[in-house]
PDB file of N, CA and C in Angstrom:
ATOM      1  N   MET A   1      15.386 -16.547 -22.996  1.00 45.00           N
ATOM      2  CA  MET A   1      16.620 -16.803 -22.271  1.00 45.00           C
ATOM      3  C   MET A   1      17.773 -16.785 -23.267  1.00 45.00           C
ATOM      4  N   ASN A   2      18.900 -16.266 -22.803  1.00 46.00           N
ATOM      5  CA  ASN A   2      20.097 -16.197 -23.625  1.00 46.00           C
ATOM      6  C   ASN A   2      21.206 -16.980 -22.945  1.00 46.00           C
ATOM      7  N   GLY A   3      21.936 -17.810 -23.674  1.00 45.00           N
ATOM      8  CA  GLY A   3      23.036 -18.554 -23.088  1.00 45.00           C
ATOM      9  C   GLY A   3      22.550 -19.730 -22.270  1.00 45.00           C
ATOM     10  N   THR A   4      23.498 -20.415 -21.640  1.00 51.00           N
ATOM     11  CA  THR A   4      23.122 -21.593 -20.872  1.00 51.00           C
ATOM     12  C   THR A   4      23.330 -21.410 -19.380  1.00 51.00           C
ATOM     13  N   ASP A   5      24.207 -20.510 -18.981  1.00 63.00           N
ATOM     14  CA  ASP A   5      24.491 -20.270 -17.571  1.00 63.00           C
ATOM     15  C   ASP A   5      23.650 -19.092 -17.094  1.00 63.00           C
ATOM     16  N   VAL A   6      22.434 -19.365 -16.602  1.00 81.00           N
ATOM     17  CA  VAL A   6      21.508 -18.306 -16.227  1.00 81.00           C
ATOM     18  C   VAL A   6      21.757 -17.878 -14.791  1.00 81.00           C
ATOM     19  N   ARG A   7      22.345 -16.706 -14.644  1.00 93.00           N
ATOM     20  CA  ARG A   7      22.589 -16.118 -13.322  1.00 93.00           C
ATOM     21  C   ARG A   7      21.800 -14.837 -13.136  1.00 93.00           C
ATOM     22  N   VAL A   8      21.242 -14.334 -14.219  1.00 96.00           N
ATOM     23  CA  VAL A   8      20.565 -13.041 -14.208  1.00 96.00           C
ATOM     24  C   VAL A   8      19.084 -13.265 -14.490  1.00 96.00           C
ATOM     25  N   LEU A   9      18.242 -12.708 -13.628  1.00 96.00           N
ATOM     26  CA  LEU A   9      16.799 -12.797 -13.799  1.00 96.00           C
ATOM     27  C   LEU A   9      16.236 -11.388 -13.878  1.00 96.00           C
ATOM     28  N   LEU A  10      15.441 -11.144 -14.901  1.00 98.00           N
ATOM     29  CA  LEU A  10      14.753  -9.872 -15.070  1.00 98.00           C
ATOM     30  C   LEU A  10      13.290 -10.070 -14.712  1.00 98.00           C
ATOM     31  N   VAL A  11      12.819  -9.310 -13.745  1.00 98.00           N
ATOM     32  CA  VAL A  11      11.404  -9.309 -13.379  1.00 98.00           C
ATOM     33  C   VAL A  11      10.788  -8.148 -14.151  1.00 98.00           C
ATOM     34  N   GLU A  12       9.844  -8.475 -15.026  1.00 98.00           N
ATOM     35  CA  GLU A  12       9.315  -7.460 -15.932  1.00 98.00           C
ATOM     36  C   GLU A  12       7.807  -7.546 -16.041  1.00 98.00           C
ATOM     37  N   ARG A  13       7.251  -6.654 -16.854  1.00 97.00           N
ATOM     38  CA  ARG A  13       5.806  -6.618 -17.077  1.00 97.00           C
ATOM     39  C   ARG A  13       5.560  -6.326 -18.555  1.00 97.00           C
ATOM     40  N   ALA A  14       4.562  -6.961 -19.121  1.00 96.00           N
ATOM     41  CA  ALA A  14       4.198  -6.720 -20.520  1.00 96.00           C
ATOM     42  C   ALA A  14       3.838  -5.254 -20.713  1.00 96.00           C
ATOM     43  N   GLY A  15       4.305  -4.685 -21.825  1.00 95.00           N
ATOM     44  CA  GLY A  15       3.987  -3.307 -22.153  1.00 95.00           C
ATOM     45  C   GLY A  15       4.826  -2.266 -21.438  1.00 95.00           C
ATOM     46  N   CYS A  16       5.843  -2.685 -20.718  1.00 96.00           N
ATOM     47  CA  CYS A  16       6.692  -1.788 -19.928  1.00 96.00           C
ATOM     48  C   CYS A  16       7.856  -1.298 -20.798  1.00 96.00           C
ATOM     49  N   HIS A  17       7.908   0.009 -21.065  1.00 96.00           N
ATOM     50  CA  HIS A  17       8.981   0.530 -21.919  1.00 96.00           C
ATOM     51  C   HIS A  17      10.347   0.458 -21.237  1.00 96.00           C
ATOM     52  N   LEU A  18      10.393   0.589 -19.916  1.00 97.00           N
ATOM     53  CA  LEU A  18      11.668   0.452 -19.207  1.00 97.00           C
ATOM     54  C   LEU A  18      12.157  -0.995 -19.253  1.00 97.00           C
ATOM     55  N   CYS A  19      11.227  -1.920 -19.339  1.00 97.00           N
ATOM     56  CA  CYS A  19      11.601  -3.335 -19.459  1.00 97.00           C
ATOM     57  C   CYS A  19      12.280  -3.591 -20.801  1.00 97.00           C
ATOM     58  N   ALA A  20      11.796  -2.958 -21.851  1.00 96.00           N
ATOM     59  CA  ALA A  20      12.439  -3.081 -23.153  1.00 96.00           C
ATOM     60  C   ALA A  20      13.859  -2.533 -23.100  1.00 96.00           C
ATOM     61  N   ASP A  21      14.045  -1.403 -22.401  1.00 97.00           N
ATOM     62  CA  ASP A  21      15.391  -0.849 -22.219  1.00 97.00           C
ATOM     63  C   ASP A  21      16.273  -1.826 -21.441  1.00 97.00           C
ATOM     64  N   ALA A  22      15.698  -2.481 -20.432  1.00 97.00           N
ATOM     65  CA  ALA A  22      16.446  -3.442 -19.621  1.00 97.00           C
ATOM     66  C   ALA A  22      16.912  -4.623 -20.473  1.00 97.00           C
ATOM     67  N   HIS A  23      16.085  -5.048 -21.419  1.00 97.00           N
ATOM     68  CA  HIS A  23      16.488  -6.131 -22.326  1.00 97.00           C
ATOM     69  C   HIS A  23      17.763  -5.751 -23.062  1.00 97.00           C
ATOM     70  N   ALA A  24      17.832  -4.522 -23.545  1.00 97.00           N
ATOM     71  CA  ALA A  24      19.018  -4.070 -24.278  1.00 97.00           C
ATOM     72  C   ALA A  24      20.248  -4.081 -23.385  1.00 97.00           C
ATOM     73  N   VAL A  25      20.107  -3.632 -22.149  1.00 96.00           N
ATOM     74  CA  VAL A  25      21.232  -3.631 -21.201  1.00 96.00           C
ATOM     75  C   VAL A  25      21.682  -5.058 -20.935  1.00 96.00           C
ATOM     76  N   LEU A  26      20.747  -5.943 -20.649  1.00 97.00           N
ATOM     77  CA  LEU A  26      21.107  -7.324 -20.333  1.00 97.00           C
ATOM     78  C   LEU A  26      21.665  -8.058 -21.544  1.00 97.00           C
ATOM     79  N   ASP A  27      21.137  -7.779 -22.714  1.00 96.00           N
ATOM     80  CA  ASP A  27      21.699  -8.391 -23.927  1.00 96.00           C
ATOM     81  C   ASP A  27      23.161  -7.993 -24.094  1.00 96.00           C
ATOM     82  N   ALA A  28      23.470  -6.712 -23.866  1.00 95.00           N
ATOM     83  CA  ALA A  28      24.847  -6.231 -24.012  1.00 95.00           C
ATOM     84  C   ALA A  28      25.762  -6.840 -22.951  1.00 95.00           C
ATOM     85  N   VAL A  29      25.316  -6.845 -21.708  1.00 94.00           N
ATOM     86  CA  VAL A  29      26.135  -7.381 -20.616  1.00 94.00           C
ATOM     87  C   VAL A  29      26.374  -8.869 -20.806  1.00 94.00           C
ATOM     88  N   THR A  30      25.330  -9.600 -21.108  1.00 89.00           N
ATOM     89  CA  THR A  30      25.487 -11.047 -21.201  1.00 89.00           C
ATOM     90  C   THR A  30      26.237 -11.455 -22.467  1.00 89.00           C
ATOM     91  N   ALA A  31      26.140 -10.680 -23.527  1.00 92.00           N
ATOM     92  CA  ALA A  31      26.926 -10.964 -24.723  1.00 92.00           C
ATOM     93  C   ALA A  31      28.415 -10.796 -24.423  1.00 92.00           C
ATOM     94  N   ALA A  32      28.742  -9.803 -23.610  1.00 92.00           N
ATOM     95  CA  ALA A  32      30.139  -9.544 -23.269  1.00 92.00           C
ATOM     96  C   ALA A  32      30.690 -10.562 -22.273  1.00 92.00           C
ATOM     97  N   THR A  33      29.834 -11.097 -21.411  1.00 91.00           N
ATOM     98  CA  THR A  33      30.299 -11.981 -20.345  1.00 91.00           C
ATOM     99  C   THR A  33      30.034 -13.465 -20.616  1.00 91.00           C
ATOM    100  N   GLY A  34      29.118 -13.762 -21.528  1.00 91.00           N
ATOM    101  CA  GLY A  34      28.766 -15.153 -21.795  1.00 91.00           C
ATOM    102  C   GLY A  34      27.818 -15.744 -20.770  1.00 91.00           C
ATOM    103  N   VAL A  35      27.290 -14.916 -19.896  1.00 91.00           N
ATOM    104  CA  VAL A  35      26.353 -15.356 -18.866  1.00 91.00           C
ATOM    105  C   VAL A  35      24.937 -15.230 -19.414  1.00 91.00           C
ATOM    106  N   GLY A  36      24.116 -16.223 -19.154  1.00 91.00           N
ATOM    107  CA  GLY A  36      22.743 -16.186 -19.649  1.00 91.00           C
ATOM    108  C   GLY A  36      21.820 -15.397 -18.742  1.00 91.00           C
ATOM    109  N   TRP A  37      20.673 -15.031 -19.303  1.00 96.00           N
ATOM    110  CA  TRP A  37      19.647 -14.370 -18.500  1.00 96.00           C
ATOM    111  C   TRP A  37      18.272 -14.891 -18.897  1.00 96.00           C
ATOM    112  N   ALA A  38      17.349 -14.748 -17.964  1.00 96.00           N
ATOM    113  CA  ALA A  38      15.971 -15.162 -18.178  1.00 96.00           C
ATOM    114  C   ALA A  38      15.065 -14.073 -17.623  1.00 96.00           C
ATOM    115  N   SER A  39      13.792 -14.149 -17.979  1.00 97.00           N
ATOM    116  CA  SER A  39      12.851 -13.165 -17.461  1.00 97.00           C
ATOM    117  C   SER A  39      11.600 -13.855 -16.944  1.00 97.00           C
ATOM    118  N   VAL A  40      10.911 -13.138 -16.073  1.00 97.00           N
ATOM    119  CA  VAL A  40       9.652 -13.611 -15.524  1.00 97.00           C
ATOM    120  C   VAL A  40       8.706 -12.412 -15.424  1.00 97.00           C
ATOM    121  N   ASP A  41       7.433 -12.651 -15.705  1.00 98.00           N
ATOM    122  CA  ASP A  41       6.423 -11.603 -15.631  1.00 98.00           C
ATOM    123  C   ASP A  41       6.011 -11.412 -14.175  1.00 98.00           C
ATOM    124  N   VAL A  42       6.141 -10.194 -13.691  1.00 98.00           N
ATOM    125  CA  VAL A  42       5.812  -9.881 -12.298  1.00 98.00           C
ATOM    126  C   VAL A  42       4.354 -10.196 -11.981  1.00 98.00           C
ATOM    127  N   ASP A  43       3.496 -10.100 -12.988  1.00 97.00           N
ATOM    128  CA  ASP A  43       2.066 -10.340 -12.770  1.00 97.00           C
ATOM    129  C   ASP A  43       1.695 -11.822 -12.757  1.00 97.00           C
ATOM    130  N   SER A  44       2.692 -12.695 -12.932  1.00 97.00           N
ATOM    131  CA  SER A  44       2.419 -14.136 -12.958  1.00 97.00           C
ATOM    132  C   SER A  44       2.365 -14.754 -11.569  1.00 97.00           C
ATOM    133  N   SER A  45       2.730 -13.998 -10.547  1.00 96.00           N
ATOM    134  CA  SER A  45       2.805 -14.554  -9.199  1.00 96.00           C
ATOM    135  C   SER A  45       2.466 -13.486  -8.164  1.00 96.00           C
ATOM    136  N   PRO A  46       1.574 -13.803  -7.228  1.00 97.00           N
ATOM    137  CA  PRO A  46       1.276 -12.840  -6.167  1.00 97.00           C
ATOM    138  C   PRO A  46       2.520 -12.441  -5.362  1.00 97.00           C
ATOM    139  N   ASP A  47       3.436 -13.389  -5.155  1.00 97.00           N
ATOM    140  CA  ASP A  47       4.655 -13.085  -4.402  1.00 97.00           C
ATOM    141  C   ASP A  47       5.539 -12.097  -5.161  1.00 97.00           C
ATOM    142  N   LEU A  48       5.710 -12.327  -6.450  1.00 97.00           N
ATOM    143  CA  LEU A  48       6.489 -11.390  -7.263  1.00 97.00           C
ATOM    144  C   LEU A  48       5.826 -10.025  -7.306  1.00 97.00           C
ATOM    145  N   LEU A  49       4.513 -10.016  -7.451  1.00 97.00           N
ATOM    146  CA  LEU A  49       3.774  -8.760  -7.500  1.00 97.00           C
ATOM    147  C   LEU A  49       3.927  -7.980  -6.203  1.00 97.00           C
ATOM    148  N   ASP A  50       3.851  -8.673  -5.079  1.00 97.00           N
ATOM    149  CA  ASP A  50       4.042  -8.008  -3.779  1.00 97.00           C
ATOM    150  C   ASP A  50       5.449  -7.456  -3.630  1.00 97.00           C
ATOM    151  N   ALA A  51       6.433  -8.214  -4.055  1.00 96.00           N
ATOM    152  CA  ALA A  51       7.828  -7.827  -3.860  1.00 96.00           C
ATOM    153  C   ALA A  51       8.294  -6.763  -4.847  1.00 96.00           C
ATOM    154  N   TYR A  52       7.852  -6.854  -6.100  1.00 97.00           N
ATOM    155  CA  TYR A  52       8.448  -6.026  -7.151  1.00 97.00           C
ATOM    156  C   TYR A  52       7.457  -5.250  -8.004  1.00 97.00           C
ATOM    157  N   GLY A  53       6.180  -5.316  -7.691  1.00 95.00           N
ATOM    158  CA  GLY A  53       5.152  -4.731  -8.552  1.00 95.00           C
ATOM    159  C   GLY A  53       5.371  -3.286  -8.942  1.00 95.00           C
ATOM    160  N   GLU A  54       5.852  -2.468  -8.035  1.00 95.00           N
ATOM    161  CA  GLU A  54       6.062  -1.045  -8.320  1.00 95.00           C
ATOM    162  C   GLU A  54       7.474  -0.740  -8.793  1.00 95.00           C
ATOM    163  N   LEU A  55       8.338  -1.740  -8.877  1.00 97.00           N
ATOM    164  CA  LEU A  55       9.753  -1.511  -9.172  1.00 97.00           C
ATOM    165  C   LEU A  55      10.191  -1.979 -10.548  1.00 97.00           C
ATOM    166  N   VAL A  56       9.327  -2.661 -11.303  1.00 98.00           N
ATOM    167  CA  VAL A  56       9.754  -3.252 -12.572  1.00 98.00           C
ATOM    168  C   VAL A  56      10.278  -2.195 -13.537  1.00 98.00           C
ATOM    169  N   PRO A  57      11.287  -2.583 -14.295  1.00 98.00           N
ATOM    170  CA  PRO A  57      11.990  -3.848 -14.266  1.00 98.00           C
ATOM    171  C   PRO A  57      12.954  -3.938 -13.088  1.00 98.00           C
ATOM    172  N   VAL A  58      13.135  -5.155 -12.608  1.00 98.00           N
ATOM    173  CA  VAL A  58      14.074  -5.431 -11.524  1.00 98.00           C
ATOM    174  C   VAL A  58      15.031  -6.500 -12.025  1.00 98.00           C
ATOM    175  N   VAL A  59      16.327  -6.294 -11.787  1.00 97.00           N
ATOM    176  CA  VAL A  59      17.295  -7.304 -12.171  1.00 97.00           C
ATOM    177  C   VAL A  59      17.866  -7.941 -10.913  1.00 97.00           C
ATOM    178  N   LEU A  60      17.878  -9.276 -10.925  1.00 97.00           N
ATOM    179  CA  LEU A  60      18.459 -10.062  -9.846  1.00 97.00           C
ATOM    180  C   LEU A  60      19.661 -10.806 -10.419  1.00 97.00           C
ATOM    181  N   VAL A  61      20.773 -10.733  -9.721  1.00 97.00           N
ATOM    182  CA  VAL A  61      21.972 -11.476 -10.110  1.00 97.00           C
ATOM    183  C   VAL A  61      22.278 -12.434  -8.976  1.00 97.00           C
ATOM    184  N   ASP A  62      22.305 -13.703  -9.285  1.00 95.00           N
ATOM    185  CA  ASP A  62      22.527 -14.740  -8.277  1.00 95.00           C
ATOM    186  C   ASP A  62      21.550 -14.596  -7.113  1.00 95.00           C
ATOM    187  N   GLY A  63      20.307 -14.204  -7.430  1.00 94.00           N
ATOM    188  CA  GLY A  63      19.255 -14.097  -6.430  1.00 94.00           C
ATOM    189  C   GLY A  63      19.231 -12.809  -5.635  1.00 94.00           C
ATOM    190  N   HIS A  64      20.149 -11.879  -5.920  1.00 96.00           N
ATOM    191  CA  HIS A  64      20.215 -10.611  -5.188  1.00 96.00           C
ATOM    192  C   HIS A  64      19.812  -9.460  -6.097  1.00 96.00           C
ATOM    193  N   GLU A  65      18.930  -8.595  -5.584  1.00 97.00           N
ATOM    194  CA  GLU A  65      18.496  -7.441  -6.374  1.00 97.00           C
ATOM    195  C   GLU A  65      19.673  -6.518  -6.636  1.00 97.00           C
ATOM    196  N   ARG A  66      19.859  -6.164  -7.912  1.00 97.00           N
ATOM    197  CA  ARG A  66      20.983  -5.306  -8.314  1.00 97.00           C
ATOM    198  C   ARG A  66      20.529  -4.032  -8.993  1.00 97.00           C
ATOM    199  N   GLY A  67      19.233  -3.835  -9.121  1.00 96.00           N
ATOM    200  CA  GLY A  67      18.749  -2.595  -9.705  1.00 96.00           C
ATOM    201  C   GLY A  67      17.308  -2.705 -10.133  1.00 96.00           C
ATOM    202  N   HIS A  68      16.688  -1.546 -10.292  1.00 96.00           N
ATOM    203  CA  HIS A  68      15.319  -1.506 -10.792  1.00 96.00           C
ATOM    204  C   HIS A  68      15.106  -0.198 -11.559  1.00 96.00           C
ATOM    205  N   TRP A  69      13.996  -0.118 -12.237  1.00 97.00           N
ATOM    206  CA  TRP A  69      13.602   0.966 -13.136  1.00 97.00           C
ATOM    207  C   TRP A  69      14.589   1.111 -14.283  1.00 97.00           C
ATOM    208  N   ARG A  70      15.623   1.888 -14.119  1.00 96.00           N
ATOM    209  CA  ARG A  70      16.625   2.063 -15.183  1.00 96.00           C
ATOM    210  C   ARG A  70      17.889   1.306 -14.768  1.00 96.00           C
ATOM    211  N   LEU A  71      18.182   0.235 -15.481  1.00 95.00           N
ATOM    212  CA  LEU A  71      19.306  -0.612 -15.116  1.00 95.00           C
ATOM    213  C   LEU A  71      20.628   0.034 -15.497  1.00 95.00           C
ATOM    214  N   ASP A  72      21.599  -0.111 -14.615  1.00 95.00           N
ATOM    215  CA  ASP A  72      22.945   0.411 -14.834  1.00 95.00           C
ATOM    216  C   ASP A  72      23.828  -0.760 -15.269  1.00 95.00           C
ATOM    217  N   ARG A  73      24.329  -0.681 -16.501  1.00 95.00           N
ATOM    218  CA  ARG A  73      25.139  -1.764 -17.044  1.00 95.00           C
ATOM    219  C   ARG A  73      26.344  -2.071 -16.154  1.00 95.00           C
ATOM    220  N   ALA A  74      27.003  -1.041 -15.648  1.00 96.00           N
ATOM    221  CA  ALA A  74      28.201  -1.240 -14.822  1.00 96.00           C
ATOM    222  C   ALA A  74      27.861  -1.990 -13.536  1.00 96.00           C
ATOM    223  N   VAL A  75      26.721  -1.733 -12.955  1.00 96.00           N
ATOM    224  CA  VAL A  75      26.322  -2.427 -11.724  1.00 96.00           C
ATOM    225  C   VAL A  75      26.084  -3.907 -12.003  1.00 96.00           C
ATOM    226  N   VAL A  76      25.428  -4.218 -13.109  1.00 96.00           N
ATOM    227  CA  VAL A  76      25.176  -5.615 -13.454  1.00 96.00           C
ATOM    228  C   VAL A  76      26.497  -6.326 -13.756  1.00 96.00           C
ATOM    229  N   GLU A  77      27.368  -5.674 -14.514  1.00 95.00           N
ATOM    230  CA  GLU A  77      28.662  -6.279 -14.814  1.00 95.00           C
ATOM    231  C   GLU A  77      29.472  -6.552 -13.540  1.00 95.00           C
ATOM    232  N   ALA A  78      29.467  -5.590 -12.621  1.00 96.00           N
ATOM    233  CA  ALA A  78      30.202  -5.760 -11.363  1.00 96.00           C
ATOM    234  C   ALA A  78      29.635  -6.933 -10.559  1.00 96.00           C
ATOM    235  N   ALA A  79      28.323  -7.080 -10.559  1.00 96.00           N
ATOM    236  CA  ALA A  79      27.694  -8.168  -9.815  1.00 96.00           C
ATOM    237  C   ALA A  79      28.044  -9.538 -10.402  1.00 96.00           C
ATOM    238  N   LEU A  80      28.357  -9.572 -11.682  1.00 94.00           N
ATOM    239  CA  LEU A  80      28.714 -10.833 -12.334  1.00 94.00           C
ATOM    240  C   LEU A  80      30.162 -11.225 -12.143  1.00 94.00           C
ATOM    241  N   ARG A  81      30.989 -10.324 -11.619  1.00 91.00           N
ATOM    242  CA  ARG A  81      32.402 -10.645 -11.407  1.00 91.00           C
ATOM    243  C   ARG A  81      32.603 -11.472 -10.166  1.00 91.00           C
TER     244      ARG A  81
END
């Protein structure tokens, strides 16, 4: 987790190369905005696996899905405004 105000959640999976790319996007966005982010492993919960298993990485901002697979920095930034 980065920062103290966690509004961004990344649903990811171990060994996922797109998830590593998503980390870079979220690090850049949250460094610029001061908003924190956290991550959760999709395989840690049957509910997460059902909802997002084929879509990881998935980014949620304030509980709303804002992108999956290849994250768009501009979309995440807009969702944080």
